[in-house]
mmCIF file with all atom_site columns, C-alpha atoms in Angstrom:
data_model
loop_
_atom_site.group_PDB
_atom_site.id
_atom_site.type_symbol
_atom_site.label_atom_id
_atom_site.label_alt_id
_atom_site.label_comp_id
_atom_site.label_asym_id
_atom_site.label_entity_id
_atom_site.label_seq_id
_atom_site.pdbx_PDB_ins_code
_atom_site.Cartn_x
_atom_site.Cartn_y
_atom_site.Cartn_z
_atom_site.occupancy
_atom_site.B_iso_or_equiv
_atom_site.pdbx_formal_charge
_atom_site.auth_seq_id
_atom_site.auth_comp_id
_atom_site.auth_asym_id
_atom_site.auth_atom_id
_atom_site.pdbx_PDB_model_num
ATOM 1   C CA . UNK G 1 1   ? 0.000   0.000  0.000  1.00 0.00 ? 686 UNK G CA 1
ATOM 2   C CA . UNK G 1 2   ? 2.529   2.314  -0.381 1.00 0.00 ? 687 UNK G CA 1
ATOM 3   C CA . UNK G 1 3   ? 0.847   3.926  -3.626 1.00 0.00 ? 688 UNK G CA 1
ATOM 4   C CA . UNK G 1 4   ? -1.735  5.555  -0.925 1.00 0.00 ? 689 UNK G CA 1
ATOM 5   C CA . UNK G 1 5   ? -5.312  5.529  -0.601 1.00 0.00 ? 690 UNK G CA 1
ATOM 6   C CA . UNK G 1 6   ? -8.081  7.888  -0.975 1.00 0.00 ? 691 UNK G CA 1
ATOM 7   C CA . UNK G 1 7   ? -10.660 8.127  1.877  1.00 0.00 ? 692 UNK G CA 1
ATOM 8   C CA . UNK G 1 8   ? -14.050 9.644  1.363  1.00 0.00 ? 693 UNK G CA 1
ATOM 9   C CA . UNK G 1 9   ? -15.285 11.129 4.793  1.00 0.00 ? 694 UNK G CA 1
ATOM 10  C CA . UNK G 1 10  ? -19.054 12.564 4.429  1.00 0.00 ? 695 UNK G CA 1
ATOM 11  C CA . UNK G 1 11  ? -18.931 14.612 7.369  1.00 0.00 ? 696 UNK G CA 1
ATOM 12  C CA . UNK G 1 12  ? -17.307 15.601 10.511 1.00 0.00 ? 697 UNK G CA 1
ATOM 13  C CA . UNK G 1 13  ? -18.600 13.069 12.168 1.00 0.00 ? 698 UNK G CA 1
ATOM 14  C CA . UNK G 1 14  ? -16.811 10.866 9.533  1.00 0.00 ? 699 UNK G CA 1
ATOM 15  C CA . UNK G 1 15  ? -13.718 12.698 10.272 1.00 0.00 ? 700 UNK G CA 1
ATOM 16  C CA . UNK G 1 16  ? -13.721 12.138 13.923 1.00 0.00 ? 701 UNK G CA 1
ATOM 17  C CA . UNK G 1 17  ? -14.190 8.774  13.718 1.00 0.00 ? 702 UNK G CA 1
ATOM 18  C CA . UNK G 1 18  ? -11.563 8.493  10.910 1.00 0.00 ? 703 UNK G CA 1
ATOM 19  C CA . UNK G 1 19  ? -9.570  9.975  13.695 1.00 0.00 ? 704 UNK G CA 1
ATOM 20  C CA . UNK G 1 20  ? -10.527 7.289  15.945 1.00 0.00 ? 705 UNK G CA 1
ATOM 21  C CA . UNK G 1 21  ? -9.357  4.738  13.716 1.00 0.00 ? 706 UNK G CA 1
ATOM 22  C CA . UNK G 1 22  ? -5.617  6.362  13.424 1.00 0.00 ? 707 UNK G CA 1
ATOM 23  C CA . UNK G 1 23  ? -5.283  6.284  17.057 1.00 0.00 ? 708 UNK G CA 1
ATOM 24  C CA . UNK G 1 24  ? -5.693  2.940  17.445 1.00 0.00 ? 709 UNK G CA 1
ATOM 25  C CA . UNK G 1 25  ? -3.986  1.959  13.953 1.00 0.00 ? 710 UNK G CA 1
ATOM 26  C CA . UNK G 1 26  ? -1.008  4.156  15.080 1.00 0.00 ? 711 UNK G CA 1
ATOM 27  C CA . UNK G 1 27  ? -0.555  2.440  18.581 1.00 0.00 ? 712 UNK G CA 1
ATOM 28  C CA . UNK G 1 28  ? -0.201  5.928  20.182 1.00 0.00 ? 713 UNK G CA 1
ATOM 29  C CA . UNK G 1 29  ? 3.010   6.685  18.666 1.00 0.00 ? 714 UNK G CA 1
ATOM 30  C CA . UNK G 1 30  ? 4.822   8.122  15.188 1.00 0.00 ? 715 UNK G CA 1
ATOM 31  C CA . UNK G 1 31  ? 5.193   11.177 13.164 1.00 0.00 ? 716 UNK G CA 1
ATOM 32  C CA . UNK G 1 32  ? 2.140   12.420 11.151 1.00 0.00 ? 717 UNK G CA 1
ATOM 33  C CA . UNK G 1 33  ? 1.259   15.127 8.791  1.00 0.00 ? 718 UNK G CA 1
ATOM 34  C CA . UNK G 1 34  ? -1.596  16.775 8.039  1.00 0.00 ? 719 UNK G CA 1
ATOM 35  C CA . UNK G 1 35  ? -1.981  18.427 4.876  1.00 0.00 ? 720 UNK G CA 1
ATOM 36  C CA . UNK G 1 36  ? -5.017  20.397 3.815  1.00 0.00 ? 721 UNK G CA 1
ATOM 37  C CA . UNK G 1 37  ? -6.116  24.116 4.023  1.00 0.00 ? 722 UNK G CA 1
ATOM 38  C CA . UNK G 1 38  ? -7.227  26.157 6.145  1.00 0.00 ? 723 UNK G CA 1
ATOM 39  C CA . UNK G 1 39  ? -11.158 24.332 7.359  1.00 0.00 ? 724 UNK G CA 1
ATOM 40  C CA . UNK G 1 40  ? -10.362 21.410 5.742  1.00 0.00 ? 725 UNK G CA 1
ATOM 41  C CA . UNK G 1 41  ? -10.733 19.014 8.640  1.00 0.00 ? 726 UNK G CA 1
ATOM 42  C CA . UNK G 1 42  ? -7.313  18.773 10.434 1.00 0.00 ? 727 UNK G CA 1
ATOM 43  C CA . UNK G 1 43  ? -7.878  20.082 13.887 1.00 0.00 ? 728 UNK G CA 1
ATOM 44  C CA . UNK G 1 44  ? -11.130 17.716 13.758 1.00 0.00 ? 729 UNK G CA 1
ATOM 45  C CA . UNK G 1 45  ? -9.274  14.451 12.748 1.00 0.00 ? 730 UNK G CA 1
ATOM 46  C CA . UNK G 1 46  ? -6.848  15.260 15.813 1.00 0.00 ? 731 UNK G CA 1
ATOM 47  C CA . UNK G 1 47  ? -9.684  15.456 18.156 1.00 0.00 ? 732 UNK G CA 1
ATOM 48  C CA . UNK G 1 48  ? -10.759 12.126 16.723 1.00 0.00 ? 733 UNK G CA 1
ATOM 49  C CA . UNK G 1 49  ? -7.164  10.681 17.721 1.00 0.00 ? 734 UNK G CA 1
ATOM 50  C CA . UNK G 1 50  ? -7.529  12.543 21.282 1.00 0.00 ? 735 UNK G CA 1
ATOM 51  C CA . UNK G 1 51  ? -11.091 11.716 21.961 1.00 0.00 ? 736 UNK G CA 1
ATOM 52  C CA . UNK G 1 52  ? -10.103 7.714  21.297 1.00 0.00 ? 737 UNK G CA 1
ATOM 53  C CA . UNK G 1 53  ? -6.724  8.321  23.010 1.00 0.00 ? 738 UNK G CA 1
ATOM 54  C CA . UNK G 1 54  ? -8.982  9.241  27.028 1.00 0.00 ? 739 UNK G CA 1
ATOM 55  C CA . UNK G 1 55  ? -8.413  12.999 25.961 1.00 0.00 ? 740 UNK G CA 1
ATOM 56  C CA . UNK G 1 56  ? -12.156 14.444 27.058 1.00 0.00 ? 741 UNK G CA 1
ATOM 57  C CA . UNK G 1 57  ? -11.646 18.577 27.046 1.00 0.00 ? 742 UNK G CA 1
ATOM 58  C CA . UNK G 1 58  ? -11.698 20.745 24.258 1.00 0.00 ? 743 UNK G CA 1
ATOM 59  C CA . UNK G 1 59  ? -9.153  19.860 21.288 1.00 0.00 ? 744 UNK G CA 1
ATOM 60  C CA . UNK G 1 60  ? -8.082  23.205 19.502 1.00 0.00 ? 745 UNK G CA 1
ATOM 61  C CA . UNK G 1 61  ? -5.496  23.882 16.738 1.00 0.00 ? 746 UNK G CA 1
ATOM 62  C CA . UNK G 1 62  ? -2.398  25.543 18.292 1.00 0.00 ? 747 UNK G CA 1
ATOM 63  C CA . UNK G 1 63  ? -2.055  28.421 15.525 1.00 0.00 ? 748 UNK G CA 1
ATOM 64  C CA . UNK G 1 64  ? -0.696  30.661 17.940 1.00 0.00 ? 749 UNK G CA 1
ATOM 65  C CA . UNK G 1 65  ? 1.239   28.667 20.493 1.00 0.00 ? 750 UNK G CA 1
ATOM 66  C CA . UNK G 1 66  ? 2.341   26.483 17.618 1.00 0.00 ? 751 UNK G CA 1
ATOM 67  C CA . UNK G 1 67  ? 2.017   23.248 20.158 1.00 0.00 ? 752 UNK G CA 1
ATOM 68  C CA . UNK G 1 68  ? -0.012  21.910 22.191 1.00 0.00 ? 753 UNK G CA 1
ATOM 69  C CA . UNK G 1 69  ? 0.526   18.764 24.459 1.00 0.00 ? 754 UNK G CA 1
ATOM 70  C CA . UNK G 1 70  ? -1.610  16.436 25.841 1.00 0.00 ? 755 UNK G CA 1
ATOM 71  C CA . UNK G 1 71  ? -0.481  14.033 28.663 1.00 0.00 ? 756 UNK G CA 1
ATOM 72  C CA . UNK G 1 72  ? -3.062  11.532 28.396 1.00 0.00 ? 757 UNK G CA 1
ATOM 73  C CA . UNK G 1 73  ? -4.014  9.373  31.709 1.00 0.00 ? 758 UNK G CA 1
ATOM 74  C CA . UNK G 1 74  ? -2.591  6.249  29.842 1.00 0.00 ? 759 UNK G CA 1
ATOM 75  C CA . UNK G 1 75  ? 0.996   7.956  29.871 1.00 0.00 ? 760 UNK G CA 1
ATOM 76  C CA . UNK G 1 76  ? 0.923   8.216  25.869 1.00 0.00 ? 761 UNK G CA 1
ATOM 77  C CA . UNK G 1 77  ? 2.246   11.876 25.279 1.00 0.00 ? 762 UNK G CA 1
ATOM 78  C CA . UNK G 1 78  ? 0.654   13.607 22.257 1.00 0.00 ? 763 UNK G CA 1
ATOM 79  C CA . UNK G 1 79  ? 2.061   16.427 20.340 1.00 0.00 ? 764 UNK G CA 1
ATOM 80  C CA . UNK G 1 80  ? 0.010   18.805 18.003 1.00 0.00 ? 765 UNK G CA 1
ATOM 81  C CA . UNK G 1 81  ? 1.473   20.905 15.781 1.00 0.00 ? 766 UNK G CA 1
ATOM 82  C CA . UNK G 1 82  ? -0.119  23.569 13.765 1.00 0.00 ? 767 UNK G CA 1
ATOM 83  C CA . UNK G 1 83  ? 2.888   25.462 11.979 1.00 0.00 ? 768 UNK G CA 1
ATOM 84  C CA . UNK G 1 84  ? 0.729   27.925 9.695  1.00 0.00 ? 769 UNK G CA 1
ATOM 85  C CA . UNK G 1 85  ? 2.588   30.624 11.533 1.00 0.00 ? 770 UNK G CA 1
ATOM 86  C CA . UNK G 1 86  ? 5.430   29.658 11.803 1.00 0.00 ? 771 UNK G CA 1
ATOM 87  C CA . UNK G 1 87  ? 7.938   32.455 10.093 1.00 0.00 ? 772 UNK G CA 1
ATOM 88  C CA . UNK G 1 88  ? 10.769  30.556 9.908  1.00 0.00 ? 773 UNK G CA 1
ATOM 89  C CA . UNK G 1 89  ? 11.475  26.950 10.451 1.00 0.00 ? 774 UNK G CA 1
ATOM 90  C CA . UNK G 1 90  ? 14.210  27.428 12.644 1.00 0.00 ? 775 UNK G CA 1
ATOM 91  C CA . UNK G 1 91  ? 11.646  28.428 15.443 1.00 0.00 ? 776 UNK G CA 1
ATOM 92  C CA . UNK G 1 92  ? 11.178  24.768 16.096 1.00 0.00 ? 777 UNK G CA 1
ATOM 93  C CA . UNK G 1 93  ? 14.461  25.031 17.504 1.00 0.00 ? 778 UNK G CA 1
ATOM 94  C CA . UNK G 1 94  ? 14.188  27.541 19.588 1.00 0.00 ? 779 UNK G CA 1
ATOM 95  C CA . UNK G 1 95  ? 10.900  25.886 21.291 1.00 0.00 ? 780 UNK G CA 1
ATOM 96  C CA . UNK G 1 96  ? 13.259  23.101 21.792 1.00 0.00 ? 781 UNK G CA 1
ATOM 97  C CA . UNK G 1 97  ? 10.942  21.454 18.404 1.00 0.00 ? 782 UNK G CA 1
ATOM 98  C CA . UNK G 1 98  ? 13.441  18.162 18.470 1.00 0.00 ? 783 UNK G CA 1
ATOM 99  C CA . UNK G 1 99  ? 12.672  17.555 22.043 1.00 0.00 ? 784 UNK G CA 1
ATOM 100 C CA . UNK G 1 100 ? 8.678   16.717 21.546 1.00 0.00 ? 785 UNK G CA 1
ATOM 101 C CA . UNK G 1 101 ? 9.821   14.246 18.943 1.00 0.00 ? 786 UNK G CA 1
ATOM 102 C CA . UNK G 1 102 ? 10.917  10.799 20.248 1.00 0.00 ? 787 UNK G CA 1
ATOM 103 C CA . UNK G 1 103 ? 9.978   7.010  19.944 1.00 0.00 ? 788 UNK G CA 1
ATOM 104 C CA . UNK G 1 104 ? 6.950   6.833  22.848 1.00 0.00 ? 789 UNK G CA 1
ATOM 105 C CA . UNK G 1 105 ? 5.367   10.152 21.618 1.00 0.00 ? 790 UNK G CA 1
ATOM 106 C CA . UNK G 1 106 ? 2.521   10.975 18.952 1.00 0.00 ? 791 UNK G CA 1
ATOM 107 C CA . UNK G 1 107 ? 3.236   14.007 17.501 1.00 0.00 ? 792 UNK G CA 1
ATOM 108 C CA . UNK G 1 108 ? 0.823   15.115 14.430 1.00 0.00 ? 793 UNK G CA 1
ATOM 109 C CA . UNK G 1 109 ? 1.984   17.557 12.626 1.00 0.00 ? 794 UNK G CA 1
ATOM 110 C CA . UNK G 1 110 ? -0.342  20.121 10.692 1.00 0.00 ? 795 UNK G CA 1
ATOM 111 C CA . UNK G 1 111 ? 1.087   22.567 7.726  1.00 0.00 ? 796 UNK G CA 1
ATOM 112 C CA . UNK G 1 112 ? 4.668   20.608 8.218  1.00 0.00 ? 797 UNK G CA 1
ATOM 113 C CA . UNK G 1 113 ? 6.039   21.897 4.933  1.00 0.00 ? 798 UNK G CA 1
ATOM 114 C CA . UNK G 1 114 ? 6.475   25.394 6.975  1.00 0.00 ? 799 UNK G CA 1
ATOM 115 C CA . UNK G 1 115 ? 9.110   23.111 9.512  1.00 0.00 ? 800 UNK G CA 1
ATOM 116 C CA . UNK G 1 116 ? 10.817  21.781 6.146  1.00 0.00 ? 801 UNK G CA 1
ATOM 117 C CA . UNK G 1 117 ? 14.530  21.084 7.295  1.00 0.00 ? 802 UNK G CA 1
ATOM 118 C CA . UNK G 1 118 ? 13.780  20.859 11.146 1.00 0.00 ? 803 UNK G CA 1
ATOM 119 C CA . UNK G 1 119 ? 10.920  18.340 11.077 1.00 0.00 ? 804 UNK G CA 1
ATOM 120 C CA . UNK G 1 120 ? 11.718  14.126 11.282 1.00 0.00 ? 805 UNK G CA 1
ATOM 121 C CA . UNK G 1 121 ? 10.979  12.625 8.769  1.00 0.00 ? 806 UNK G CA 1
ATOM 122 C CA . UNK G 1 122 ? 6.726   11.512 8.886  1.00 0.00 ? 807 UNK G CA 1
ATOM 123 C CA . UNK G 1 123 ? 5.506   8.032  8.894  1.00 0.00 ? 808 UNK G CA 1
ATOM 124 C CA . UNK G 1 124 ? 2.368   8.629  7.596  1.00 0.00 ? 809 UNK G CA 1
ATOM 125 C CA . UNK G 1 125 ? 1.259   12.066 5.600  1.00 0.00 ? 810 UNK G CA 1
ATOM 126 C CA . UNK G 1 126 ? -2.618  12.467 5.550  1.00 0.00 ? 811 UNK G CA 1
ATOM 127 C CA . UNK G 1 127 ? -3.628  14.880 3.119  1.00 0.00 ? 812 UNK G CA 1
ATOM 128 C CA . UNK G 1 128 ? -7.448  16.480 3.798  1.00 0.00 ? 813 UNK G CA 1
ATOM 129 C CA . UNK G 1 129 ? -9.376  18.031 0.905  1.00 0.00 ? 814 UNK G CA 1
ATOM 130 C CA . UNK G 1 130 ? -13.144 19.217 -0.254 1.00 0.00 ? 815 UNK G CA 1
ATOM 131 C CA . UNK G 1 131 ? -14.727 17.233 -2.623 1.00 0.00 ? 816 UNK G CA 1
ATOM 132 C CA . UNK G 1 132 ? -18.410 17.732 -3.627 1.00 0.00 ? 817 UNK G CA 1
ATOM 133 C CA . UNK G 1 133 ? -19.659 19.049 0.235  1.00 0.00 ? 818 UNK G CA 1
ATOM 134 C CA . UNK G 1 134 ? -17.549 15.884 1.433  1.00 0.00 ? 819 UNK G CA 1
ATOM 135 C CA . UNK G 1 135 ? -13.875 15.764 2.710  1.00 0.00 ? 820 UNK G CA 1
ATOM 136 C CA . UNK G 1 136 ? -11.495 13.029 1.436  1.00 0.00 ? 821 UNK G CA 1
ATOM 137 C CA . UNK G 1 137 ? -8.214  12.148 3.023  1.00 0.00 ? 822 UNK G CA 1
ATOM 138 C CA . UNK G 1 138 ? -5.030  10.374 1.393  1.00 0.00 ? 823 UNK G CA 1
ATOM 139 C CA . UNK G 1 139 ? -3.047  8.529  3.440  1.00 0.00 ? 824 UNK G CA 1
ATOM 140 C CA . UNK G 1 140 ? 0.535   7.952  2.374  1.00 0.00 ? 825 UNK G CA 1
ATOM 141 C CA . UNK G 1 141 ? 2.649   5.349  4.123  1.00 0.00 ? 826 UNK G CA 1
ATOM 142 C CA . UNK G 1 142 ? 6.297   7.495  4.260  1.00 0.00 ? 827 UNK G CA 1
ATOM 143 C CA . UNK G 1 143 ? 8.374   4.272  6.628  1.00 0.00 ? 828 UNK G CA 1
ATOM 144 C CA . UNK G 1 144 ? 7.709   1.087  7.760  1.00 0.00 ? 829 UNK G CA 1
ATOM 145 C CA . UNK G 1 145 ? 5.228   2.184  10.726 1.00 0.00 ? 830 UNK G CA 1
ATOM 146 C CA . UNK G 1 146 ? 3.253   4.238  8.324  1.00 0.00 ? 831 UNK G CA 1
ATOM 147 C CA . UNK G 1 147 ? 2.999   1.355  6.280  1.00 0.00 ? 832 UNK G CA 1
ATOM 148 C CA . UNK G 1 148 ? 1.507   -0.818 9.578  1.00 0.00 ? 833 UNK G CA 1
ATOM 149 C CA . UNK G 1 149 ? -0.661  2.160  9.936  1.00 0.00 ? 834 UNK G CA 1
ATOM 150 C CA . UNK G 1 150 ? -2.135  1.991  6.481  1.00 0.00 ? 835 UNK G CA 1
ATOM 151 C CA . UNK G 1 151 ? -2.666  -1.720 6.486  1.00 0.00 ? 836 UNK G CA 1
ATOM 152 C CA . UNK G 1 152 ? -4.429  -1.412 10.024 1.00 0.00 ? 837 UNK G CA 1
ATOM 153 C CA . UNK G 1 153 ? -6.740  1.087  8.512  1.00 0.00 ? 838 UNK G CA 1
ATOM 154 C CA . UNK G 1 154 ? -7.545  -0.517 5.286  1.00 0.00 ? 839 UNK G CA 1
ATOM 155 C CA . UNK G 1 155 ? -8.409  -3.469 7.496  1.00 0.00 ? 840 UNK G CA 1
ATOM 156 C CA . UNK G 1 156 ? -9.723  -1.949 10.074 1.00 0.00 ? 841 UNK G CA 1
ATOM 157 C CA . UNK G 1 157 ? -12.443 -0.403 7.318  1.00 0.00 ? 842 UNK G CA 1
ATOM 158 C CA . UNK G 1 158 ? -13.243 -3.486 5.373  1.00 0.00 ? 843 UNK G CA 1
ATOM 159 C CA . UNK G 1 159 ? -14.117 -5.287 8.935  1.00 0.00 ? 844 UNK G CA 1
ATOM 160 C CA . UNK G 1 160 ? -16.565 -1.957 9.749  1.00 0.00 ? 845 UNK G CA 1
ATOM 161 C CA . UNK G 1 161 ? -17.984 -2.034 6.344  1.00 0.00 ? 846 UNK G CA 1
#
């Protein structure tokens, strides 16, 4: 599956719970960006992976403290990322950016072409778009664990459906 697949996601509601299914395909753990403009969905597919991750308060895109972490009751650590104003990528290092990223930790990632040069590299990419009053998303495996990812949710779908 390393071509990538296209996702159709008919609502929010769709999103969330495609959200759902990341957090338990991912295991709690990885790099992932989120591609997409602005409304397109990628503040709501992170509170999909909170929600199923015991995160029960509000979930809100980080535009202006570029991070926001969540130290779930389970001890998973989750980082989100919303870089749309960032100015210059080497302002990840001076939040200590390399830090948040490390083997136990989930860090998603949204607008990551704006951290080009200071960001590891992602394990999965996720690309959110409008189509026809509906959202789609493309996941693209980028390593091995995005590849386990994929497969989880392309089985995790065809056992739902």
């Amino acid at each position: 599956m390393t071509s990538g697949q296209t996702i159709l996601l008919v609502d929010e509601a769709a999103t969330v719970a495609f959200g759902q299914q990341l957090a338990k395909a991912s295991g709690g753990k990885g790099v992932i960006y989120l591609y997409g403009d602005l409304g397109a969905g990628k503040t709501t597919l992170c509170r999909g992976v909170l929600q199923q991750m015991g995160h029960d308060g509000a979930v809100k895109s980080p535009t202006y403290t570029l991070v926001e972490p969540y130290n779930l009751v389970s001890g998973q650590v989750v980082y989100h990322f919303d870089l749309y104003r960032l100015g210059d990528p080497e302002e990840l290092e001076l939040l200590g950016g390399r830090e948040y990223f490390n083997q136990s930790a989930l860090c998603m990632i949204e607008w990551p072409e704006r951290g080009a040069g200071f960001l590891p590299a992602a394990d999965l990419k996720l690309t959110l778009q409008y189509q026809q009053g509906a959202r789609t998303v493309e996941v693209l495996p980028a390593s091995q664990h995005g590849q386990d990812i994929a497969a989880k949710l392309v089985h995790d779908r065809k056992v739902n459906h």
